[in-house]
Coordinates of C-alpha atoms and ligand atoms in Angstrom, one line a residue:
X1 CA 124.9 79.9 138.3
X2 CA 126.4 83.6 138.4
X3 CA 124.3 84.2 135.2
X4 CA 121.5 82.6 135.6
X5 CA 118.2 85.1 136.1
X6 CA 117.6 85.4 140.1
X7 CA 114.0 83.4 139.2
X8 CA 115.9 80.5 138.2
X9 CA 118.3 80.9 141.3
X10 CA 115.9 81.8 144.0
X11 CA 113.9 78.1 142.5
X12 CA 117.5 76.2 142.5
X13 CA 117.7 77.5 146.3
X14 CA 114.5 76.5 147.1
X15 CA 114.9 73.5 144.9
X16 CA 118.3 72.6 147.1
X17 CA 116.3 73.3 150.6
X18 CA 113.5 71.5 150.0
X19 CA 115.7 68.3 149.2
X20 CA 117.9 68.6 152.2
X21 CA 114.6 69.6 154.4
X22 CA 112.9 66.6 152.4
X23 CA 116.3 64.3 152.6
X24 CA 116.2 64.9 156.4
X25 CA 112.7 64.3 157.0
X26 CA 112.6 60.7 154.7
X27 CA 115.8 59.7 156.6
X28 CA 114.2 61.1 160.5
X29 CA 110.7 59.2 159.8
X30 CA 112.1 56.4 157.8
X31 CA 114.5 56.0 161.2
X32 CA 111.7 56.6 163.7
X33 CA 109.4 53.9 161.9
X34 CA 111.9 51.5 162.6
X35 CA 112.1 52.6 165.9
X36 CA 108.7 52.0 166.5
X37 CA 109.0 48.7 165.1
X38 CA 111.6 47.4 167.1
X39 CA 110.2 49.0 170.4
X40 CA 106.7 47.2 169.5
X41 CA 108.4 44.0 169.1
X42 CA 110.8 44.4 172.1
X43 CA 107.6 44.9 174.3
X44 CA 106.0 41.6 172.6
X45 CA 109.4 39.7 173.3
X46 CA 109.7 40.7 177.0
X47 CA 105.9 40.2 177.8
X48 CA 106.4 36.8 176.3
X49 CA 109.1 35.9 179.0
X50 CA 107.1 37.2 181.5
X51 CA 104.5 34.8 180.7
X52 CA 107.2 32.1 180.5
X53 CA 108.3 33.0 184.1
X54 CA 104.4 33.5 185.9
X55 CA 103.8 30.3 183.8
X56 CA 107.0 28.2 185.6
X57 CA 106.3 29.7 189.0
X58 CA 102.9 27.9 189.2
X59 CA 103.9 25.1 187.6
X60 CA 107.1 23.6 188.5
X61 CA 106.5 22.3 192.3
X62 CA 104.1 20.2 190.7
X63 CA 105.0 18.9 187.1
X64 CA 108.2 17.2 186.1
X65 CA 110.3 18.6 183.2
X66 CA 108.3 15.9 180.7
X67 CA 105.2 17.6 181.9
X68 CA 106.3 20.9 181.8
X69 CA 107.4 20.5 178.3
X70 CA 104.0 19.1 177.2
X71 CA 102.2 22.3 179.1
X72 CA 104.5 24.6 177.3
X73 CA 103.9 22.7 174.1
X74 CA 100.3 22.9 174.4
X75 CA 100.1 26.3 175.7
X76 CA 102.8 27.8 173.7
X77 CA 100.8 27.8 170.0
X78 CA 98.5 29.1 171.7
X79 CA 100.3 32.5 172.8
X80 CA 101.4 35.2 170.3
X81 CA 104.2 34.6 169.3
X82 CA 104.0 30.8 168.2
X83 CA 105.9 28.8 169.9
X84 CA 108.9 30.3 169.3
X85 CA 110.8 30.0 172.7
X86 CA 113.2 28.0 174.7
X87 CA 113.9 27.1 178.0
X88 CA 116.9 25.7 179.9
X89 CA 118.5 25.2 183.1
X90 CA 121.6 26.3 185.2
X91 CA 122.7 23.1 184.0
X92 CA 121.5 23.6 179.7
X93 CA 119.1 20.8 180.5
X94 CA 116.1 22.3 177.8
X95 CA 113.3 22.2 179.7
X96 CA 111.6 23.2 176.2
X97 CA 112.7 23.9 172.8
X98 CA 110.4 24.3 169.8
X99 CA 111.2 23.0 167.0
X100 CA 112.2 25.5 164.7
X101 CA 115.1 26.6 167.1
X102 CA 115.6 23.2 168.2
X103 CA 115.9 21.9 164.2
X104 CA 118.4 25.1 163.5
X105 CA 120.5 24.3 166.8
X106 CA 120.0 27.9 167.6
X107 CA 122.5 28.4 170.8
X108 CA 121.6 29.9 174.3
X109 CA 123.4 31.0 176.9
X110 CA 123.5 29.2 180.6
X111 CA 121.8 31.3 183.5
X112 CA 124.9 32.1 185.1
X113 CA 126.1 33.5 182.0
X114 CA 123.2 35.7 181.2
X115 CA 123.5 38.6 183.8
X116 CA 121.8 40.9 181.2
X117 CA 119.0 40.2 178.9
X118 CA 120.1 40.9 175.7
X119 CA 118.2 41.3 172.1
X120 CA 119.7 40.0 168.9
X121 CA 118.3 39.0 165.6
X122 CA 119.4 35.9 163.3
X123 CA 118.6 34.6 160.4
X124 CA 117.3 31.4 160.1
X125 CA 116.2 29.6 156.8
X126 CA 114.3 32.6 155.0
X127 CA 113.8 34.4 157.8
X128 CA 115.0 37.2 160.3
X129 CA 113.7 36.5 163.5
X130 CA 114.2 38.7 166.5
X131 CA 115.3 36.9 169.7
X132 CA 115.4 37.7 173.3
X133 CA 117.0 36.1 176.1
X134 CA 116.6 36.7 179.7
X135 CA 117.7 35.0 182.8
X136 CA 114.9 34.5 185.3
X137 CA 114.9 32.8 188.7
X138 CA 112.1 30.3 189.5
X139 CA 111.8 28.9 193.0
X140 CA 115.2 29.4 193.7
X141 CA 116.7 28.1 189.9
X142 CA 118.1 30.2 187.5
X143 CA 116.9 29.3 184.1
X144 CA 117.5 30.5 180.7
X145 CA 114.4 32.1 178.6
X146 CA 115.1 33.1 175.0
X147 CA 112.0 34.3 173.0
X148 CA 112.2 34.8 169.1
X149 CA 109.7 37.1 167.3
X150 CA 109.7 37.0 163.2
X151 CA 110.4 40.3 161.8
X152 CA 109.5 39.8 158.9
X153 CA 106.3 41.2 158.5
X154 CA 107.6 44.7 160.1
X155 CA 110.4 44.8 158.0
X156 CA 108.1 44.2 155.1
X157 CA 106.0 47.5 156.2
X158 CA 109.0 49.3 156.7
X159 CA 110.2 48.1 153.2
X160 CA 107.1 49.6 151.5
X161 CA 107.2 52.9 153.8
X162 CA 111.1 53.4 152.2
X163 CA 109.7 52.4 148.5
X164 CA 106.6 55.1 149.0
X165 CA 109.2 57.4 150.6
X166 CA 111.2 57.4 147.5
X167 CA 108.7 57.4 144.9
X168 CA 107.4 60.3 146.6
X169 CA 110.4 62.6 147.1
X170 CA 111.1 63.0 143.8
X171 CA 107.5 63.8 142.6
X172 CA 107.4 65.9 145.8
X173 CA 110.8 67.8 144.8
X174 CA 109.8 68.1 140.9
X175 CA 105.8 69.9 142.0
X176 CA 108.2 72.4 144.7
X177 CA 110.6 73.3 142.2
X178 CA 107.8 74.3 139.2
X179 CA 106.1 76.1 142.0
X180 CA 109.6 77.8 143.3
X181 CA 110.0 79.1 139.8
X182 CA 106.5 80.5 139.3
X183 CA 106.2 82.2 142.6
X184 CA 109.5 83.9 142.4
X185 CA 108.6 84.8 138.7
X186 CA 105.2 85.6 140.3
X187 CA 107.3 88.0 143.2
X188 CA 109.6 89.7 140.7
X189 CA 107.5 90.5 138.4
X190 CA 107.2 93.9 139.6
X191 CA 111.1 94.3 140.4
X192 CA 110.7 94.0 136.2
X193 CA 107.8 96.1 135.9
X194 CA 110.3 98.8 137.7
X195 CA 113.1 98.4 135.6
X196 CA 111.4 98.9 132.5
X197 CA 110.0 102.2 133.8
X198 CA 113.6 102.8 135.0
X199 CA 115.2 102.3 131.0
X200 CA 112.5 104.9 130.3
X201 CA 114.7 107.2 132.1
X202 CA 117.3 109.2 130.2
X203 CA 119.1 112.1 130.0
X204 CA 116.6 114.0 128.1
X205 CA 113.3 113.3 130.3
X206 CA 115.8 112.8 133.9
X207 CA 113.2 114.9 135.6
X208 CA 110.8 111.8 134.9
X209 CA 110.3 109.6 138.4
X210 CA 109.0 106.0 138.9
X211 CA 105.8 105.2 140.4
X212 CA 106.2 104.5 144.3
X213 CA 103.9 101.3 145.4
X214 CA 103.2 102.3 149.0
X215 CA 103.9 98.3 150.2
X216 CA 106.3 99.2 152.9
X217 CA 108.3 96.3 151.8
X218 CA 111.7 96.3 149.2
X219 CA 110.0 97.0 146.2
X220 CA 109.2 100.5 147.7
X221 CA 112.0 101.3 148.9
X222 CA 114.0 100.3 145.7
X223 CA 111.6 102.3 143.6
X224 CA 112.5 105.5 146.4
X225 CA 116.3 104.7 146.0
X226 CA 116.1 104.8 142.4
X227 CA 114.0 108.0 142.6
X228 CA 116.7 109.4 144.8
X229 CA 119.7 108.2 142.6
X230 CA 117.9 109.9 139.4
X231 CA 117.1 113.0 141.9
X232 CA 120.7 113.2 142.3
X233 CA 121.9 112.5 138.9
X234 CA 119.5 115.6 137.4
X235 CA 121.0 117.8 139.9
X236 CA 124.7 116.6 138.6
X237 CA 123.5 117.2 135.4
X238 CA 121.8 120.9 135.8
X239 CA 125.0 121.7 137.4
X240 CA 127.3 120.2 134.8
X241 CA 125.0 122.0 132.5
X242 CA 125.5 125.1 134.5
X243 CA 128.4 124.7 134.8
X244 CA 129.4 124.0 130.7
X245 CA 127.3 127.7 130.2
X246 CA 128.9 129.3 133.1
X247 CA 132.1 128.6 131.8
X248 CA 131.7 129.3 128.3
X249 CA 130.1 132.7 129.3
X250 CA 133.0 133.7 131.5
X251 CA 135.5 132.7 128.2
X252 CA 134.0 134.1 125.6
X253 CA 133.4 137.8 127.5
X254 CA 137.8 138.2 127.6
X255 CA 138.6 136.3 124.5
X256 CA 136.0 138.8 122.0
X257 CA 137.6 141.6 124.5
X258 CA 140.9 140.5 123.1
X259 CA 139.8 140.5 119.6
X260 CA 137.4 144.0 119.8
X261 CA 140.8 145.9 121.4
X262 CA 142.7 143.4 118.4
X263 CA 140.8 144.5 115.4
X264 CA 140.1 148.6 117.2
X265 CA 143.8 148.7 117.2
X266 CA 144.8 147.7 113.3
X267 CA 141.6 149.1 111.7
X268 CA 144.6 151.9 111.1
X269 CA 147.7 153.4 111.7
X270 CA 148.7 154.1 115.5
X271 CA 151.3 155.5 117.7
X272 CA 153.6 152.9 119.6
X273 CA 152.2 154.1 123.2
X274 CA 148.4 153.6 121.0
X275 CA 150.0 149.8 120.6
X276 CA 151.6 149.3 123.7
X277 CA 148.1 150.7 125.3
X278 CA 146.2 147.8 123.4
X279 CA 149.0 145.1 123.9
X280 CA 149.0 146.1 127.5
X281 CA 144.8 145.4 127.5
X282 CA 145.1 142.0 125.0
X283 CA 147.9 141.0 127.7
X284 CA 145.5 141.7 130.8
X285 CA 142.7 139.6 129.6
X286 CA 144.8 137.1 128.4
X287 CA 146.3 136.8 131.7
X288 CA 143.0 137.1 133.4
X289 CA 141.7 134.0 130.6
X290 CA 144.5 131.5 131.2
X291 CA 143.9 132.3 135.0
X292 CA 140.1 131.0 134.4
X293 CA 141.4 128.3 132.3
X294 CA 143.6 126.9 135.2
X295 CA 141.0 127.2 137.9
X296 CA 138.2 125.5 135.7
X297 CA 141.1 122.5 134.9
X298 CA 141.9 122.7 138.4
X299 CA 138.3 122.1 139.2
X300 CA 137.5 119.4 136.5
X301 CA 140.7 117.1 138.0
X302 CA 139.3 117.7 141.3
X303 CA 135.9 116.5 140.3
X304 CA 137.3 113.4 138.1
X305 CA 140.0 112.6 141.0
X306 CA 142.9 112.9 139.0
X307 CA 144.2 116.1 141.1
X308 CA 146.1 114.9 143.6
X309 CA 147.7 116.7 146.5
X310 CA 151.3 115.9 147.6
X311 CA 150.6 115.5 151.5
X312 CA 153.7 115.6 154.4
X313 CA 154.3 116.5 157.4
X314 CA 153.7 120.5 157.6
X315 CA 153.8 123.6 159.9
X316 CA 150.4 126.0 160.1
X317 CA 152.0 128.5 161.4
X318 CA 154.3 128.6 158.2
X319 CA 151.9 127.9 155.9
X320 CA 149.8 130.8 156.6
X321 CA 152.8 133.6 158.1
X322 CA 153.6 132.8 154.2
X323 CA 150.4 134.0 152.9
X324 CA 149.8 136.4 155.4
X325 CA 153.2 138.2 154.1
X326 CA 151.5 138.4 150.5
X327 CA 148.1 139.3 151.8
X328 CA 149.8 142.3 153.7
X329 CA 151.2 143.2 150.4
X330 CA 147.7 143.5 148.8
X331 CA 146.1 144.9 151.6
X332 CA 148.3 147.9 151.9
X333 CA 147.8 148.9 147.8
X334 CA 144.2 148.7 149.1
X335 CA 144.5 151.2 152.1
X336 CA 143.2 148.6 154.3
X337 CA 144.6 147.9 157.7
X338 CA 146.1 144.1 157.5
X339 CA 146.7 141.7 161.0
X340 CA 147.8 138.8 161.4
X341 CA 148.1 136.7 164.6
X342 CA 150.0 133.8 164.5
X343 CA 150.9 131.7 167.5
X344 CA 154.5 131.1 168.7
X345 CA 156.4 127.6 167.9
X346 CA 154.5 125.1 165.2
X347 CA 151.1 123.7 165.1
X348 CA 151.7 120.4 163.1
X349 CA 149.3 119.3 160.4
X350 CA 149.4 117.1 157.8
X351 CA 149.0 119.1 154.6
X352 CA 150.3 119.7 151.0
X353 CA 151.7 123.6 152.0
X354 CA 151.4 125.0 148.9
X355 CA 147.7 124.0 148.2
X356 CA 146.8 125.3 151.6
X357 CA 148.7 128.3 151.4
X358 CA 146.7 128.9 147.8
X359 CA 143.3 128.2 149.9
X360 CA 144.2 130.8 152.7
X361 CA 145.4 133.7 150.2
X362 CA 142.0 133.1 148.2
X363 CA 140.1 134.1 151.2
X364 CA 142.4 136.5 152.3
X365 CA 142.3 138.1 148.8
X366 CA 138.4 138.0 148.6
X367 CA 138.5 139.8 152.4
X368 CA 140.7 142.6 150.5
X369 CA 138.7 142.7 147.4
X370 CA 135.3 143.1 149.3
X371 CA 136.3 145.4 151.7
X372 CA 136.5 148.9 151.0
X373 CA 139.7 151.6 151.6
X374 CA 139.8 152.8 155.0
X375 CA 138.6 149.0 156.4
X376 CA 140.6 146.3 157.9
X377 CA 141.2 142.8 157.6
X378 CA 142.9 140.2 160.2
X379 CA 144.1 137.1 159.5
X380 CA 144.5 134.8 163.2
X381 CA 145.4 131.3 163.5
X382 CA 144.6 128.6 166.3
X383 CA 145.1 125.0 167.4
X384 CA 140.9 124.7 168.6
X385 CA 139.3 121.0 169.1
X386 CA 141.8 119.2 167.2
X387 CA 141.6 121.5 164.2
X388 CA 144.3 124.2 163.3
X389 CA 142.1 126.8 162.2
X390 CA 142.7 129.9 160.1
X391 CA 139.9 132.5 160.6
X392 CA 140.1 135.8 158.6
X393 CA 138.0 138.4 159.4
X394 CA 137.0 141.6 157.0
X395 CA 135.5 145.2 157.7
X396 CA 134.3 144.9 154.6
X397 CA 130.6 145.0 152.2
X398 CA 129.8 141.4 153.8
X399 CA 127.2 138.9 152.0
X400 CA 123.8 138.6 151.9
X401 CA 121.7 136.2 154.3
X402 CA 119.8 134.4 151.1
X403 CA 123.4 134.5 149.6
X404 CA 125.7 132.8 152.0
X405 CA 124.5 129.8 150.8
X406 CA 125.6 130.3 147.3
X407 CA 129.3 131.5 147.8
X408 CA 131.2 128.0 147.3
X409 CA 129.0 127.6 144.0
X410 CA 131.1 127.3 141.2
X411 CA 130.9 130.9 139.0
X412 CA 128.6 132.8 141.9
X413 CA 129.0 136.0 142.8
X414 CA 127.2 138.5 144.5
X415 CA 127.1 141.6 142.1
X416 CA 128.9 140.1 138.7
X417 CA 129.5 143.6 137.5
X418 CA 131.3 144.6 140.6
X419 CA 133.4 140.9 140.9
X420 CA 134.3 141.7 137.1
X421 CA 135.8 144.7 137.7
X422 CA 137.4 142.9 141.1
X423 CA 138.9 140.5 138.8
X424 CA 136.9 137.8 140.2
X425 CA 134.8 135.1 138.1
X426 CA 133.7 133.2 141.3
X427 CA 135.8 130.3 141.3
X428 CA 137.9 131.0 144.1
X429 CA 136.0 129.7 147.0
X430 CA 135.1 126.4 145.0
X431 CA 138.7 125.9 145.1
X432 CA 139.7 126.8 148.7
X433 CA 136.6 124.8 149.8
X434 CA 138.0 121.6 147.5
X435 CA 141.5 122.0 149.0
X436 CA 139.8 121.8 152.5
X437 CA 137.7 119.6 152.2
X438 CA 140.9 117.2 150.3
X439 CA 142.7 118.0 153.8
X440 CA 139.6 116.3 155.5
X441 CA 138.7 119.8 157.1
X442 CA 136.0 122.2 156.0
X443 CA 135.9 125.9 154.9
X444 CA 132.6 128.2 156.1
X445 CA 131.7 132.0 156.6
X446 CA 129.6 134.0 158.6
X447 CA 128.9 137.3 157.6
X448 CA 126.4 140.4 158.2
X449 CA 125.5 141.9 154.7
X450 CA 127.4 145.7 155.2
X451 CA 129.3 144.7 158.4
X452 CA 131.5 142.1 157.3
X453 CA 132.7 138.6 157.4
X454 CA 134.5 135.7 159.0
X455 CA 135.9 132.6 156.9
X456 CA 137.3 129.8 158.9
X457 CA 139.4 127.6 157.3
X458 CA 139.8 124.1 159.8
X459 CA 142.4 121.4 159.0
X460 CA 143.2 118.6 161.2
X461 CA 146.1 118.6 163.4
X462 CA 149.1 115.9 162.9
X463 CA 148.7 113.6 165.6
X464 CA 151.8 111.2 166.3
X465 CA 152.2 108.6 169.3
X466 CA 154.4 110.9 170.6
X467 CA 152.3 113.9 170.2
X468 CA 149.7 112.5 172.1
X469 CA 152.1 111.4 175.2
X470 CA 153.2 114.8 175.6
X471 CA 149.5 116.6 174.9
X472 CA 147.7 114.1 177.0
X473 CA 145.3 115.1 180.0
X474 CA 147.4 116.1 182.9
Ligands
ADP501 P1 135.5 135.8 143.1 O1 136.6 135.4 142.2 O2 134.3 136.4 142.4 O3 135.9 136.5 144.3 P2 134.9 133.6 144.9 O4 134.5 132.2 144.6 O5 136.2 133.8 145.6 O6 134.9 134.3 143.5 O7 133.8 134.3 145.7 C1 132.5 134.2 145.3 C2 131.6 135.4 145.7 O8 131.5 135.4 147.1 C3 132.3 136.7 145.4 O9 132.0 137.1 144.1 C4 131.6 137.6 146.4 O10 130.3 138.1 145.9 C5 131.4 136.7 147.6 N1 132.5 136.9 148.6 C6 133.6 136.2 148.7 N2 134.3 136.6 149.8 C7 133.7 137.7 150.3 C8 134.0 138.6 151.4 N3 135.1 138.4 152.1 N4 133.1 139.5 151.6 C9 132.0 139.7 150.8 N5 131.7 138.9 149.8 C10 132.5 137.9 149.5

C-alpha cells in the first residue's frame, strides 16, 4: 500500500469509509425496518386482545360458553387478524380456539400463570406466526387471551429490503470508488503540475521560483515552502561558491609568493644570509598557508558534522586565565596595555577547554591586532544570567556600522590589505563563533568604528542537582 500513488490510496480510504459508513448504515436501517415491523405488528396483536376483552365484558353475563364461542366464531373472521385467537379459563376450559391453533395443539398458559403478557413467535406448518398472550380479567374471572399474527408477509418485505440492500451496496461502493479516484486525481493534479515545475529547478537556473496560486489553502503554501527551501539552497550555494573562490584566492596569493621568492632566489648564485633571508620568507608563508589550510579543514568538519568536540566538566576561570597569560604576551610586543579580570574560585561550565580557550585567544588576538600601540585591551570574565561570559574590550580602530554584520563571514575583512599584513585571512571569528555556538552559547560585538569594540563570548554554566540546592533563591 506504501507504494501505491497517494490517488490510488486516498480512493482505497475513501473506498474503505464508504463501506464501513455504507456497512453501518445497511445493518442500522436493515435493523430499524424490522423494528418497525415488529412494533406494527405488536400494536395489531395487543389491539386484538383488547377487542377480545371489550367483546367478553358485554357479552358473558348473558351468553353461555357455547354462545360465546359461536359470537367469537362469527365475529372473529370478521376482525383483522383472522381468527387467529384463543381463549381459556382459570380452569383451561377454551372458551374458543380457532382451528388452526386448535388443529396444531398450540399450548397456552393458565391465567394464574400469565402475570405478564408475553410475545413469542412459532412456526406452524409453513408459517411463522407471531403470538401474544395476555391475561385479562372479565367480571371478576381471569382468562387467558393469546392472539397470533402471520409474519409472513413482513418478513417477506423485509426479505426484499435486505436483497435491494445488498444488490445495491456493491453498485453503490463500485460508482464511490471510480469517483474517489477521479476527484483525488482531479485534486492533485496541481500538487503534479508543481512538481514538474519543481524538477525544472537545478543548480544552474536555482534562482528560478515556482508560481504561487494565491488559494490560501496547501497547495500555496507548499509552492511558498518550496520557494523558501530553493531560496535557501541558492544562498548555500552562492556561499559555497564564495566560499570555493575565497579560498582558492587566499591559497594561491602565499603559495606563488613561495615560488616568486623560490625561483628570485636560484635565478643565480647567493650568499648563505641571501638563502637563509628567502628560506626564512618561503618558511613564513608556508606557515601562514598550512595555518589557512587547518582553519578552512576545521571549518569544512564543522559544516559536514564530523568535528566533534570532546566536552567535560570544565573551569572558566581556567580556561580563559590560560588565554589571558598568552594574550598578555602578545599584547605587550604590541605596546598595548593588557587586563584581565577574572573572578575568584571556579565558575563551572561544561566545555571542551581547549576549543574554548582557542575561541577566546582568537578574539583576544583580533583586539591586539586592531588596536594600535599606545591602546589597551581588557579581557573580564562573569557568571551573568546563567551564562559565563567572556567579554574583551579594545581601544582600538573598531568596525564599521554597515560592517558589523559581516565579521563572522567566512574570509571578510574590513581593509584586506591591512588584515594581510596583520596576518589575518578572516577566518578567525567564523571559528570562535562555531566553537560557541557548538557550546550552545553565542559570540557577538558591539563596536564604534575609531573607538573600539566589545566581543562577548557567553557559554552556559554547568548546572548539577547539587549546584542548584546550594545557588537556589534564599
Ligand atoms: P582576521 O584573521 O582577518 O582577523 P577574523 O575573522 O578574526 O579574521 O576577523 C574578521 C575581520 O573582522 C577582521 O579582518 C577585521 O576587519 C574585523 N575585526 C575583528 N576583530 C576586530 C576588532 N577587535 N576590532 C576591529 N575589527 C575587528
Amino acid at each position: 500500500m506504501r507504494d501505491r500513488s497517494i490517488g490510488f490510496r486516498l480512493a482505497a480510504w475513501y473506498f474503505l469509509v464508504f463501506a464501513c459508513g455504507l456497512g453501518a448504515f445497511s445493518v442500522g436501517a436493515w435493523f430499524a425496518m424490522r423494528a418497525s415491523l415488529y412494533h406494527a405488528i405488536d400494536d395489531e396483536l395487543r389491539d386484538r386482545v383488547g377487542g377480545v376483552a371489550t367483546f367478553m365484558n358485554l357479552q358473558i353475563a348473558s351468553l353461555s360458553v357455547p354462545e360465546i364461542r359461536d359470537e367469537f366464531r362469527e365475529h372473529s373472521v370478521l376482525g383483522p387478524g383472522g381468527d387467529l385467537f384463543q381463549v381459556c379459563d382459570g380452569r383451561g376450559q377454551w372458551l374458543y380456539r380457532s382451528v388452526p391453533l386448535e388443529n396444531e395443539n398450540v399450548p397456552i398458559e393458565l391465567p394464574d400463570r400469565l402475570t405478564q403478557p408475553r410475545f413469542e413467535n412459532m412456526q406452524l406448518q409453513q408459517h411463522l406466526l407471531r403470538f401474544y398472550s395476555q391475561r385479562i380479567v372479565v367480571d371478576g374471572k381471569p382468562y387467558s387471551v393469546q392472539v397470533a399474527s402471520l409474519m409472513n408477509e413482513g418478513l417477506e418485505a423485509l426479505e426484499r429490503f435486505k436483497l435491494m440492500l445488498l444488490l445495491a451496496a456493491p453498485l453503490l461502493l463500485i460508482a464511490a470508488s471510480v469517483g474517489g479516484y477521479w476527484l483525488s486525481t482531479r485534486a492533485l493534479a496541481p500538487v503534479d503540475e508543481i512538481s514538474r515545475a519543481a524538477q525544472r529547478i537545478g543548480i544552474e537556473n536555482l534562482a528560478d521560483r515556482l508560481e504561487v496560486p494565491h488559494t490560501g489553502d496547501q497547495l500555496q503554501r507548499l509552492s511558498e515552502t518550496l520557494n523558501a527551501t530553493f531560496a535557501r539552497l541558492e544562498a548555500s550555494v552562492l556561499r559555497m561558491k564564495q566560499f570555493t573562490a575565497d579560498a582558492s584566492h587566499e591559497l594561491r596569493a602565499p603559495i606563488s609568493l613561495i615560488r616568486t621568492t623560490a625561483e628570485v632566489a636560484i635565478q643565480r648564485d647567493r650568499t648563505a644570509p641571501e638563502y637563509r633571508e628567502a628560506l626564512t620568507e618561503i618558511l613564513e608563508e608556508s606557515e601562514r598557508t598550512s595555518q589557512v589550510v587547518d582553519s578552512l579543514m576545521l571549518l569544512a568538519r564543522a559544516d559536514s558534522g564530523k568535528e566533534t568536540l570532546e566536552y567535560g566538566p570544565a573551569d572558566a576561570c581556567a580556561v580563559v586565565r590560560g588565554a589571558i597569560e598568552q594574550g598578555e604576551k602578545l599584547a605587550r610586543s604590541h605596546s598595548i596595555e593588557f587586563r584581565g579580570r577574572i573572578p575568584s574560585g571556579s565558575i563551572s561550565i561544561h566545555a571542551d577547554s581547549d576549543a574554548l580557550r582557542r575561541a577566546v585567544l582568537i578574539v583576544i588576538d583580533n583586539a591586539v591586532k586592531y588596536t594600535p600601540s599606545g591602546g589597551a585591551v581588557m579581557v573580564e570574565l562573569a557568571d551573568e544570567g546563567g551564562f559565563a561570559v567572556v567579554s574583551v574590550t579594545d581601544t582600538g580602530i573598531g568596525i564599521a556600522k554597515e560592517d558589523i554584520a559581516h565579521v563572522f563571514d567566512r574570509f571578510w575583512r574590513a581593509d584586506k590589505a591591512r588584515s594581510r599584513e596583520q596576518s589575518g585571512v578572516g577566518l578567525g571569528l567564523s571559528i570562535a563563533k562555531w566553537i560557541a555556538e557548538a557550546h550552545q552559547g553565542s559570540l557577538a560585538v558591539e563596536s564604534v568604528a575609531g573607538r573600539g569594540s566589545v566581543f562577548r563570548l557567553r557559554v552556559p554554566l554547568y548546572v548539577t542537582a547539587a549546584v542548584t540546592t546550594t545557588h537556589g533563591p534564599t
